[in-house]
Amino acid sequence: MSKLKVAVAVSGGGSNLQALIDACSNPDFPAEIVTVLANRPQAYGLERARQAGIPTVLIDHTEFDDRESFDAELDKALRATGADLICLAGFMRILTDDFVRGWEGRMINIHPSLLPKHRGLHTHQRAIEAGDAYHGCTVHYVCPELDAGPLIIQAKVPVEPGDTPDSLAARVLTREHVIYPQALQWIAEGRVEITGDTALVDGQPGPVILDWDA
């Protein structure tokens, strides 16, 4: 059976990219990364890809006059790879509605909160300030509304006394590295479908929730 062809988009260090690379290195994993694309020349994710022998594409967003022209070039590059699915892995760009609609149902993202709580940035600080007992991360499909697409899987971790945004972020990141490859595997195996605003995993409404008590 042919593997799902995946393009991963990054802007920075690419630790979630590395988790996906590691998963795809298993010959039995049902997906393969065909390209890693970055919008910043200094993104270390490009080096991770090179070390793994994965083709890379750099499209520096600072060279474009507006989001529309950048997204048009991004779309062109991604379609040239033959990718079936885009994984956003710390890709720090707000994509235009036209781009998102062109890939709707074929683009996923990992977000550091238990969506729909704490959309956007500074999620760890906001979770602490809100007095949340639990925090975590979510893999979801991307839709035009920010951080609002169908939810596939979440990892839930307790907010501990004395947590700082950095300590909480570090703990959540370890869970991100678990659930992103898991979501990709399920999609590649055909176990995820979208019905309206809901992702169904094995026919059951998502998100699947993994709960860590420590």
XYZ file of N, CA, C and O in Angstrom:
856
model
N 0.848 -1.192 0.000
C 0.000 0.000 0.000
C 0.888 1.248 0.000
O 1.876 1.305 0.721
N 0.548 2.232 -0.839
C 1.350 3.443 -0.899
C 1.158 4.268 0.367
O 0.088 4.247 0.979
N 2.204 4.976 0.738
C 2.162 5.783 1.954
C 1.579 7.165 1.670
O 1.699 7.690 0.558
N 0.963 7.753 2.701
C 0.462 9.118 2.607
C 1.651 10.066 2.482
O 2.601 9.991 3.277
N 1.601 10.945 1.502
C 2.706 11.884 1.279
C 2.436 13.168 2.064
O 1.396 13.803 1.895
N 3.396 13.538 2.896
C 3.221 14.628 3.853
C 4.256 15.719 3.612
O 5.450 15.430 3.427
N 3.802 16.968 3.624
C 4.697 18.127 3.651
C 4.587 18.753 5.031
O 3.475 18.931 5.551
N 5.711 19.066 5.632
C 5.729 19.675 6.962
C 6.242 21.103 6.834
O 7.280 21.343 6.218
N 5.495 22.055 7.410
C 5.878 23.462 7.360
C 6.329 23.914 8.739
O 5.640 23.671 9.740
N 7.487 24.572 8.798
C 8.080 24.991 10.073
C 8.547 26.439 9.973
O 8.759 26.973 8.887
N 8.725 27.035 11.143
C 9.316 28.374 11.210
C 10.524 28.421 12.138
O 11.294 29.383 12.089
N 10.666 27.431 13.009
C 11.705 27.501 14.037
C 12.455 26.202 14.210
O 12.878 25.566 13.252
N 12.592 25.781 15.486
C 13.447 24.664 15.840
C 13.010 23.325 15.300
O 13.826 22.443 15.055
N 11.707 23.144 15.169
C 11.228 21.927 14.533
C 11.246 20.684 15.394
O 11.454 19.587 14.874
N 11.006 20.811 16.710
C 11.008 19.592 17.536
C 9.821 18.692 17.196
O 9.939 17.463 17.237
N 8.675 19.284 16.849
C 7.566 18.440 16.411
C 7.851 17.823 15.045
O 7.445 16.683 14.783
N 8.538 18.546 14.192
C 9.006 17.956 12.943
C 9.855 16.729 13.231
O 9.704 15.684 12.596
N 10.762 16.840 14.202
C 11.632 15.711 14.526
C 10.823 14.507 14.994
O 11.133 13.359 14.641
N 9.770 14.763 15.770
C 8.907 13.661 16.207
C 8.255 12.979 15.011
O 8.131 11.747 14.973
N 7.852 13.768 14.010
C 7.258 13.191 12.808
C 8.303 12.450 11.975
O 8.030 11.374 11.435
N 9.514 13.016 11.875
C 10.600 12.335 11.162
C 10.888 10.988 11.799
O 11.037 9.964 11.119
N 10.973 10.985 13.135
C 11.282 9.740 13.850
C 10.196 8.697 13.608
O 10.488 7.511 13.404
N 8.931 9.132 13.629
C 7.830 8.193 13.399
C 7.895 7.627 11.980
O 7.743 6.409 11.768
N 8.138 8.501 11.013
C 8.159 8.075 9.617
C 9.379 7.220 9.281
O 9.393 6.553 8.227
N 10.379 7.236 10.140
C 11.564 6.396 9.899
C 11.266 4.917 10.097
O 12.039 4.058 9.653
N 10.158 4.609 10.755
C 9.719 3.216 10.909
C 9.153 2.749 9.564
O 8.200 3.341 9.065
N 9.704 1.696 8.978
C 9.222 1.252 7.663
C 7.736 0.907 7.647
O 7.108 0.968 6.581
N 7.180 0.572 8.784
C 5.766 0.202 8.847
C 4.838 1.398 9.039
O 3.615 1.247 8.997
N 5.405 2.592 9.263
C 4.559 3.771 9.456
C 3.905 4.125 8.126
O 4.568 4.135 7.081
N 2.610 4.463 8.128
C 1.874 4.598 6.872
C 1.998 5.954 6.171
O 1.240 6.243 5.254
N 2.929 6.800 6.608
C 3.117 8.113 5.978
C 4.600 8.356 5.745
O 5.457 7.765 6.420
N 4.894 9.238 4.789
C 6.271 9.628 4.522
C 6.318 11.133 4.305
O 5.395 11.717 3.738
N 7.397 11.751 4.772
C 7.568 13.191 4.598
C 8.291 13.422 3.279
O 9.423 12.976 3.098
N 7.634 14.128 2.361
C 8.220 14.347 1.034
C 8.940 15.680 0.944
O 9.787 15.861 0.065
N 8.621 16.612 1.850
C 9.343 17.886 1.865
C 9.139 18.575 3.197
O 8.137 18.351 3.886
N 10.104 19.386 3.567
C 9.984 20.284 4.720
C 10.147 21.700 4.194
O 11.135 22.020 3.528
N 9.161 22.516 4.487
C 9.138 23.891 3.990
C 9.237 24.862 5.162
O 8.601 24.649 6.192
N 10.049 25.902 5.003
C 10.199 26.916 6.050
C 10.038 28.305 5.451
O 10.322 28.529 4.269
N 9.594 29.238 6.294
C 9.460 30.632 5.863
C 10.567 31.508 6.436
O 10.574 32.713 6.198
N 11.501 30.910 7.180
C 12.622 31.653 7.752
C 13.920 30.911 7.450
O 14.042 29.714 7.741
N 14.921 31.610 6.895
C 16.172 30.941 6.536
C 16.862 30.283 7.729
O 17.530 29.258 7.568
N 16.688 30.870 8.923
C 17.388 30.360 10.098
C 16.633 29.240 10.802
O 17.083 28.744 11.841
N 15.517 28.806 10.265
C 14.719 27.755 10.918
C 15.541 26.466 11.013
O 15.963 25.909 9.988
N 15.757 25.992 12.226
C 16.568 24.784 12.408
C 15.853 23.549 11.861
O 16.496 22.532 11.574
N 14.546 23.651 11.677
C 13.829 22.541 11.073
C 14.386 22.168 9.709
O 14.347 20.991 9.312
N 14.921 23.137 8.969
C 15.541 22.839 7.678
C 16.742 21.926 7.847
O 16.958 20.996 7.060
N 17.536 22.177 8.889
C 18.701 21.331 9.148
C 18.265 19.928 9.582
O 18.878 18.924 9.190
N 17.215 19.846 10.384
C 16.696 18.523 10.772
C 16.310 17.717 9.530
O 16.575 16.520 9.440
N 15.662 18.400 8.590
C 15.255 17.721 7.362
C 16.469 17.261 6.564
O 16.510 16.122 6.062
N 17.461 18.134 6.438
C 18.658 17.772 5.669
C 19.352 16.563 6.292
O 19.807 15.660 5.581
N 19.428 16.539 7.619
C 20.065 15.412 8.295
C 19.317 14.108 8.056
O 19.903 13.018 8.080
N 18.015 14.221 7.812
C 17.194 13.032 7.560
C 17.074 12.721 6.072
O 16.387 11.766 5.689
N 17.721 13.527 5.239
C 17.673 13.286 3.811
C 16.359 13.661 3.159
O 15.988 13.105 2.111
N 15.649 14.621 3.743
C 14.347 15.044 3.234
C 14.526 16.342 2.450
O 15.164 17.284 2.937
N 13.960 16.445 1.258
C 14.073 17.688 0.481
C 13.484 18.877 1.241
O 12.503 18.731 1.990
N 14.087 20.043 1.056
C 13.632 21.250 1.742
C 13.288 22.346 0.745
O 13.810 22.380 -0.369
N 12.402 23.231 1.186
C 12.037 24.413 0.411
C 12.031 25.605 1.354
O 11.445 25.534 2.440
N 12.678 26.672 0.976
C 12.660 27.915 1.745
C 11.904 28.966 0.957
O 12.263 29.275 -0.194
N 10.852 29.509 1.563
C 10.130 30.644 0.985
C 10.103 31.727 2.055
O 9.299 31.672 2.989
N 11.023 32.655 1.949
C 11.194 33.701 2.963
C 10.044 34.704 2.855
O 9.925 35.423 1.856
N 9.221 34.759 3.894
C 8.036 35.623 3.823
C 8.399 37.110 3.750
O 7.593 37.913 3.275
N 9.617 37.476 4.178
C 10.006 38.887 4.149
C 10.244 39.383 2.721
O 10.369 40.586 2.500
N 10.311 38.475 1.764
C 10.540 38.862 0.375
C 9.242 39.131 -0.390
O 9.278 39.415 -1.592
N 8.116 39.048 0.316
C 6.824 39.230 -0.337
C 6.127 40.462 0.213
O 6.256 40.792 1.392
N 5.376 41.128 -0.641
C 4.723 42.382 -0.261
C 3.484 42.169 0.598
O 3.087 43.060 1.348
N 2.861 40.999 0.482
C 1.631 40.769 1.234
C 1.426 39.270 1.455
O 2.137 38.439 0.882
N 0.467 38.954 2.296
C 0.189 37.552 2.620
C -0.278 36.775 1.391
O 0.046 35.596 1.225
N -1.066 37.436 0.558
C -1.628 36.745 -0.596
C -0.538 36.248 -1.546
O -0.599 35.102 -2.026
N 0.457 37.087 -1.817
C 1.520 36.666 -2.737
C 2.402 35.590 -2.110
O 2.833 34.648 -2.799
N 2.655 35.697 -0.804
C 3.412 34.644 -0.116
C 2.654 33.329 -0.164
O 3.218 32.272 -0.497
N 1.364 33.375 0.169
C 0.572 32.148 0.203
C 0.441 31.525 -1.186
O 0.382 30.291 -1.319
N 0.399 32.346 -2.220
C 0.335 31.815 -3.580
C 1.601 31.029 -3.913
O 1.538 29.941 -4.513
N 2.752 31.551 -3.507
C 4.015 30.850 -3.741
C 4.099 29.589 -2.888
O 4.596 28.546 -3.338
N 3.609 29.691 -1.657
C 3.571 28.537 -0.755
C 2.715 27.421 -1.360
O 3.121 26.246 -1.390
N 1.548 27.788 -1.846
C 0.642 26.818 -2.441
C 1.285 26.148 -3.651
O 1.213 24.917 -3.822
N 1.913 26.942 -4.495
C 2.566 26.413 -5.688
C 3.652 25.397 -5.315
O 3.749 24.312 -5.907
N 4.471 25.754 -4.310
C 5.555 24.871 -3.890
C 5.023 23.572 -3.294
O 5.549 22.481 -3.568
N 3.990 23.668 -2.486
C 3.443 22.480 -1.846
C 2.797 21.547 -2.868
O 2.974 20.327 -2.803
N 2.075 22.107 -3.808
C 1.426 21.259 -4.818
C 2.458 20.573 -5.703
O 2.240 19.443 -6.167
N 3.593 21.214 -5.905
C 4.653 20.608 -6.721
C 5.246 19.365 -6.064
O 5.804 18.505 -6.758
N 5.112 19.259 -4.755
C 5.667 18.096 -4.050
C 4.775 16.866 -4.160
O 5.197 15.760 -3.839
N 3.520 17.064 -4.572
C 2.588 15.952 -4.604
C 2.068 15.561 -3.238
O 1.527 14.462 -3.057
N 2.195 16.440 -2.256
C 1.773 16.129 -0.895
C 0.261 15.914 -0.820
O -0.516 16.644 -1.432
N -0.126 14.910 -0.043
C -1.538 14.643 0.238
C -2.015 15.418 1.451
O -3.212 15.685 1.594
N -1.092 15.757 2.352
C -1.432 16.370 3.638
C -0.329 17.335 4.037
O 0.857 17.052 3.820
N -0.719 18.471 4.621
C 0.244 19.409 5.200
C 0.173 19.291 6.716
O -0.912 19.332 7.305
N 1.321 19.181 7.361
C 1.417 19.252 8.812
C 2.108 20.560 9.175
O 3.279 20.764 8.828
N 1.392 21.453 9.836
C 1.999 22.674 10.348
C 2.646 22.353 11.684
O 1.980 21.884 12.608
N 3.947 22.592 11.780
C 4.693 22.227 12.997
C 5.465 23.455 13.470
O 6.640 23.618 13.177
N 4.752 24.341 14.165
C 5.375 25.586 14.579
C 5.562 26.527 13.405
O 6.569 27.246 13.334
N 4.602 26.529 12.491
C 4.652 27.436 11.340
C 3.960 28.724 11.746
O 2.737 28.773 11.867
N 4.749 29.756 11.970
C 4.237 30.980 12.603
C 3.765 31.998 11.576
O 4.248 33.129 11.514
N 2.827 31.567 10.776
C 2.199 32.444 9.807
C 0.696 32.253 9.879
O 0.212 31.119 9.947
N -0.051 33.365 9.843
C -1.496 33.267 9.702
C -1.789 33.162 8.210
O -1.457 34.061 7.433
N -2.367 32.048 7.811
C -2.590 31.774 6.398
C -3.887 32.427 5.927
O -4.860 32.520 6.678
N -3.915 32.841 4.675
C -5.102 33.479 4.128
C -6.230 32.458 3.983
O -5.997 31.251 3.836
N -7.450 32.968 3.998
C -8.612 32.091 3.871
C -8.575 31.291 2.575
O -8.939 30.102 2.555
N -8.146 31.922 1.490
C -8.106 31.229 0.202
C -7.142 30.046 0.246
O -7.441 28.964 -0.279
N -5.984 30.251 0.867
C -5.024 29.151 0.973
C -5.608 28.015 1.799
O -5.534 26.846 1.414
N -6.184 28.361 2.949
C -6.731 27.338 3.838
C -7.849 26.561 3.150
O -7.909 25.323 3.239
N -8.724 27.258 2.457
C -9.826 26.559 1.780
C -9.299 25.614 0.701
O -9.882 24.560 0.446
N -8.188 26.009 0.076
C -7.611 25.157 -0.962
C -7.067 23.847 -0.423
O -6.941 22.870 -1.173
N -6.743 23.830 0.873
C -6.193 22.627 1.504
C -7.104 22.101 2.613
O -6.687 21.223 3.379
N -8.306 22.606 2.710
C -9.181 22.218 3.820
C -9.437 20.713 3.800
O -9.689 20.118 2.746
N -9.328 20.109 4.979
C -9.452 18.665 5.092
C -8.158 17.932 4.802
O -8.073 16.711 4.964
N -7.117 18.700 4.409
C -5.813 18.093 4.092
C -4.671 18.860 4.766
O -3.532 18.802 4.303
N -4.990 19.559 5.838
C -3.977 20.318 6.572
C -4.299 20.250 8.062
O -5.417 20.539 8.481
N -3.291 19.858 8.857
C -3.467 19.765 10.298
C -2.406 20.598 11.006
O -1.375 20.949 10.433
N -2.701 20.902 12.258
C -1.834 21.751 13.063
C -1.782 21.198 14.478
O -2.717 20.525 14.924
N -0.704 21.489 15.181
C -0.654 21.177 16.605
C -0.605 22.492 17.371
O 0.181 23.391 17.046
N -1.492 22.603 18.363
C -1.629 23.845 19.121
C -1.418 23.557 20.598
O -1.972 22.586 21.130
N -0.650 24.414 21.308
C -0.325 24.153 22.717
C -1.407 24.616 23.692
O -1.164 25.447 24.560
N -2.603 24.089 23.539
C -3.653 24.278 24.539
C -4.719 23.229 24.297
O -4.706 22.529 23.279
N -5.640 23.135 25.238
C -6.778 22.240 25.083
C -7.889 23.024 24.380
O -8.786 23.561 25.012
N -7.781 23.097 23.070
C -8.789 23.830 22.311
C -10.188 23.293 22.615
O -10.348 22.103 22.864
N -11.200 24.178 22.665
C -11.202 25.570 22.197
C -10.654 26.601 23.194
O -10.720 27.797 22.919
N -10.118 26.162 24.345
C -9.535 27.128 25.286
C -8.215 27.662 24.733
O -7.435 26.935 24.118
N -7.961 28.929 24.975
C -6.663 29.562 24.725
C -6.193 29.421 23.273
O -5.121 28.905 22.990
N -7.027 29.892 22.375
C -6.574 30.010 20.997
C -5.522 31.100 20.907
O -5.453 31.985 21.746
N -4.694 31.040 19.863
C -3.693 32.085 19.674
C -2.416 31.830 20.451
O -2.033 30.684 20.702
N -1.769 32.913 20.853
C -0.431 32.853 21.438
C -0.443 32.866 22.969
O -1.478 33.076 23.588
N 0.751 32.640 23.550
C 0.987 32.742 25.000
C 0.040 31.841 25.794
O -0.467 32.211 26.851
N -0.174 30.643 25.294
C -1.183 29.766 25.887
C -0.810 29.300 27.287
O -1.673 29.155 28.146
N 0.473 29.050 27.527
C 0.883 28.520 28.835
C 0.701 29.581 29.922
O 0.185 29.292 31.009
N 1.109 30.781 29.624
C 0.915 31.881 30.571
C -0.570 32.110 30.839
O -0.993 32.311 31.983
N -1.358 32.058 29.791
C -2.794 32.299 29.950
C -3.460 31.192 30.760
O -4.380 31.453 31.546
N -3.011 29.956 30.596
C -3.580 28.851 31.372
C -3.276 29.025 32.857
O -4.142 28.790 33.719
N -2.052 29.453 33.167
C -1.683 29.679 34.568
C -2.480 30.849 35.141
O -3.039 30.754 36.242
N -2.548 31.936 34.390
C -3.272 33.120 34.875
C -4.762 32.844 35.066
O -5.407 33.437 35.941
N -5.304 31.937 34.273
C -6.729 31.600 34.383
C -7.012 30.640 35.535
O -8.173 30.378 35.843
N -5.942 30.113 36.142
C -6.135 29.157 37.221
C -6.596 27.793 36.742
O -7.231 27.038 37.494
N -6.265 27.460 35.506
C -6.695 26.170 34.960
C -6.059 25.025 35.740
O -4.856 25.051 36.032
N -6.843 24.011 36.028
C -6.306 22.811 36.677
C -5.553 21.949 35.676
O -4.615 21.228 36.046
N -5.983 22.025 34.409
C -5.348 21.212 33.363
C -5.028 22.081 32.152
O -5.721 23.047 31.857
N -3.988 21.672 31.468
C -3.554 22.323 30.245
C -3.172 21.204 29.289
O -3.343 20.025 29.605
N -2.667 21.528 28.117
C -2.271 20.460 27.223
C -2.086 20.935 25.805
O -1.718 22.090 25.557
N -2.359 20.043 24.857
C -2.134 20.337 23.448
C -3.155 19.590 22.607
O -3.758 18.611 23.050
N -3.323 20.064 21.382
C -4.371 19.575 20.496
C -3.853 19.466 19.069
O -3.184 20.376 18.582
N -4.169 18.370 18.404
C -3.983 18.286 16.952
C -5.354 18.461 16.318
O -6.319 17.788 16.700
N -5.435 19.375 15.369
C -6.720 19.694 14.754
C -6.549 19.991 13.279
O -5.458 20.354 12.814
N -7.631 19.844 12.549
C -7.645 20.284 11.160
C -7.681 21.810 11.127
O -8.233 22.449 12.026
N -7.093 22.375 10.100
C -7.026 23.823 9.962
C -8.211 24.312 9.141
O -8.528 23.744 8.080
N -8.868 25.354 9.646
C -9.956 25.998 8.919
C -9.670 27.499 8.910
O -8.746 27.963 9.583
N -10.435 28.287 8.151
C -10.129 29.718 8.075
C -10.136 30.435 9.430
O -9.358 31.370 9.625
N -10.970 30.021 10.366
C -10.971 30.637 11.684
C -9.792 30.110 12.486
O -9.538 28.902 12.526
N -9.063 30.990 13.147
C -7.827 30.631 13.838
C -8.074 29.589 14.921
O -8.924 29.778 15.798
N -7.308 28.486 14.867
C -7.327 27.446 15.899
C -8.739 26.931 16.182
O -9.122 26.701 17.336
N -9.514 26.750 15.139
C -10.923 26.419 15.341
C -11.392 25.206 14.545
O -12.577 24.905 14.548
N -10.513 24.500 13.865
C -10.933 23.378 13.042
C -11.256 22.138 13.857
O -11.037 22.093 15.070
N -11.796 21.089 13.208
C -12.165 19.855 13.893
C -11.000 19.251 14.682
O -9.879 19.155 14.173
N -11.285 18.831 15.918
C -10.262 18.341 16.837
C -10.082 16.830 16.684
O -11.060 16.080 16.710
N -8.830 16.396 16.568
C -8.540 14.973 16.385
C -8.122 14.319 17.698
O -8.683 13.293 18.102
N -7.130 14.886 18.366
C -6.584 14.288 19.581
C -6.037 15.383 20.477
O -5.528 16.403 19.990
N -6.170 15.169 21.789
C -5.608 16.084 22.786
C -4.839 15.299 23.837
O -5.169 14.148 24.135
N -3.809 15.933 24.384
C -3.117 15.411 25.555
C -3.331 16.389 26.694
O -3.145 17.598 26.526
N -3.727 15.863 27.826
C -4.122 16.673 28.975
C -3.114 16.475 30.097
O -2.790 15.339 30.454
N -2.574 17.573 30.630
C -1.613 17.489 31.725
C -2.048 18.430 32.846
O -2.657 19.475 32.580
N -1.761 18.080 34.107
C -2.126 18.974 35.202
C -1.225 20.199 35.241
O -0.044 20.136 34.897
N -1.804 21.325 35.633
C -1.015 22.518 35.935
C -0.593 22.394 37.393
O -1.432 22.333 38.283
N 0.710 22.331 37.622
C 1.219 22.043 38.961
C 1.484 23.330 39.742
O 1.778 24.373 39.153
N 1.387 23.268 41.057
C 1.720 24.440 41.881
C 3.145 24.909 41.571
O 4.066 24.099 41.482
N 3.318 26.194 41.401
C 4.641 26.736 41.110
C 5.037 26.686 39.650
O 6.144 27.106 39.290
N 4.148 26.184 38.795
C 4.463 26.153 37.368
C 4.704 27.566 36.846
O 4.011 28.520 37.216
N 5.681 27.689 35.969
C 5.902 28.901 35.191
C 5.488 28.604 33.750
O 5.333 27.439 33.380
N 5.316 29.630 32.949
C 5.026 29.345 31.537
C 6.067 28.431 30.896
O 5.714 27.558 30.098
N 7.329 28.605 31.264
C 8.380 27.775 30.671
C 8.301 26.325 31.139
O 8.458 25.397 30.331
N 8.066 26.114 32.415
C 8.011 24.740 32.909
C 6.788 24.015 32.367
O 6.847 22.831 32.011
N 5.687 24.728 32.276
C 4.472 24.129 31.730
C 4.643 23.845 30.239
O 4.244 22.786 29.746
N 5.259 24.773 29.541
C 5.495 24.585 28.103
C 6.356 23.360 27.847
O 6.087 22.576 26.918
N 7.391 23.173 28.663
C 8.289 22.033 28.476
C 7.554 20.712 28.674
O 7.785 19.739 27.949
N 6.672 20.676 29.664
C 5.931 19.446 29.940
C 4.922 19.168 28.824
O 4.758 18.017 28.404
N 4.259 20.210 28.366
C 3.293 20.034 27.278
C 3.997 19.587 25.999
O 3.484 18.756 25.244
N 5.189 20.117 25.740
C 5.903 19.795 24.507
C 6.176 18.293 24.394
O 6.093 17.728 23.299
N 6.482 17.651 25.509
C 6.720 16.203 25.452
C 5.461 15.471 24.988
O 5.552 14.427 24.330
N 4.301 16.004 25.324
C 3.038 15.381 24.895
C 2.762 15.668 23.422
O 2.185 14.836 22.720
N 3.155 16.867 22.980
C 3.006 17.190 21.566
C 3.726 16.160 20.699
O 3.229 15.736 19.652
N 4.898 15.752 21.169
C 5.711 14.812 20.398
C 5.088 13.424 20.337
O 5.490 12.601 19.501
N 4.124 13.166 21.201
C 3.395 11.894 21.180
C 2.171 11.972 20.284
O 1.927 11.103 19.433
N 1.385 13.042 20.452
C 0.083 13.046 19.787
C 0.150 13.452 18.315
O -0.730 13.060 17.535
N 1.187 14.193 17.914
C 1.236 14.581 16.499
C 1.485 13.359 15.603
O 0.743 13.131 14.633
N 2.495 12.541 15.906
C 2.648 11.321 15.098
C 1.433 10.398 15.181
O 1.087 9.744 14.189
N 0.788 10.356 16.339
C -0.389 9.506 16.470
C -1.506 9.966 15.543
O -2.143 9.158 14.862
N -1.758 11.282 15.529
C -2.786 11.810 14.635
C -2.447 11.532 13.179
O -3.320 11.135 12.384
N -1.189 11.724 12.816
C -0.774 11.469 11.434
C -0.982 10.000 11.075
O -1.462 9.683 9.982
N -0.643 9.121 11.978
C -0.833 7.691 11.712
C -2.303 7.365 11.468
O -2.648 6.671 10.509
N -3.180 7.887 12.335
C -4.608 7.617 12.167
C -5.126 8.120 10.824
O -5.901 7.440 10.154
N -4.702 9.333 10.446
C -5.150 9.889 9.157
C -4.651 9.021 8.008
O -5.392 8.691 7.080
N -3.373 8.648 8.071
C -2.782 7.840 7.001
C -3.453 6.472 6.898
O -3.528 5.890 5.804
N -3.951 5.960 8.002
C -4.627 4.663 8.010
C -6.101 4.770 7.631
O -6.813 3.764 7.603
N -6.547 5.999 7.357
C -7.937 6.199 6.956
C -8.925 6.093 8.100
O -10.122 5.873 7.883
N -8.443 6.316 9.317
C -9.294 6.164 10.497
C -9.946 7.473 10.942
O -10.709 7.487 11.898
N -9.642 8.577 10.235
C -10.189 9.885 10.597
C -10.995 10.422 9.414
O -10.534 10.384 8.274
N -12.198 10.906 9.700
C -12.997 11.575 8.682
C -13.646 12.804 9.298
O -13.843 12.885 10.504
N -13.960 13.757 8.456
C -14.571 15.001 8.913
C -16.046 14.991 8.547
O -16.413 14.737 7.396
N -16.876 15.250 9.534
C -18.309 15.400 9.315
C -18.720 16.741 9.902
O -18.723 16.920 11.128
N -19.007 17.696 9.044
C -19.335 19.030 9.524
C -18.150 19.644 10.238
O -17.051 19.733 9.674
N -18.342 20.035 11.497
C -17.277 20.639 12.284
C -16.576 19.629 13.185
O -15.805 20.015 14.064
N -16.834 18.352 12.977
C -16.321 17.312 13.866
C -15.423 16.344 13.121
O -15.720 15.954 11.987
N -14.315 15.976 13.754
C -13.476 14.895 13.245
C -13.902 13.602 13.940
O -13.999 13.558 15.174
N -14.171 12.588 13.163
C -14.516 11.274 13.704
C -13.275 10.391 13.643
O -12.626 10.277 12.601
N -12.931 9.776 14.779
C -11.815 8.843 14.850
C -12.405 7.462 15.095
O -13.057 7.229 16.124
N -12.207 6.570 14.150
C -12.835 5.244 14.204
C -14.345 5.367 14.407
O -14.967 4.590 15.137
N -14.929 6.377 13.761
C -16.366 6.565 13.802
C -16.901 7.289 15.017
O -18.093 7.583 15.096
N -16.019 7.627 15.972
C -16.438 8.303 17.200
C -16.009 9.768 17.164
O -14.895 10.079 16.724
N -16.857 10.680 17.650
C -16.498 12.100 17.613
C -15.226 12.397 18.406
O -15.066 11.925 19.538
N -14.320 13.159 17.798
C -13.108 13.587 18.481
C -13.387 14.780 19.384
O -14.490 15.330 19.387
N -12.380 15.156 20.164
C -11.037 14.592 20.128
C -10.877 13.374 21.042
O -11.545 13.264 22.060
N -9.993 12.478 20.621
C -9.497 11.464 21.545
C -8.638 12.180 22.577
O -7.821 13.040 22.229
N -8.839 11.866 23.857
C -8.125 12.585 24.923
C -7.192 11.614 25.657
O -7.633 10.591 26.190
N -5.917 11.943 25.654
C -4.927 11.215 26.434
C -4.666 12.021 27.699
O -4.376 13.203 27.630
N -4.778 11.374 28.837
C -4.725 12.063 30.133
C -3.502 11.614 30.906
O -3.372 10.434 31.255
N -2.568 12.548 31.130
C -1.416 12.271 31.976
C -1.664 12.931 33.339
O -1.963 14.119 33.413
N -1.517 12.168 34.399
C -1.732 12.731 35.741
C -0.471 13.344 36.316
O -0.497 13.901 37.406
N 0.621 13.216 35.641
C 1.875 13.772 36.166
C 2.772 14.170 35.012
O 2.549 13.787 33.890
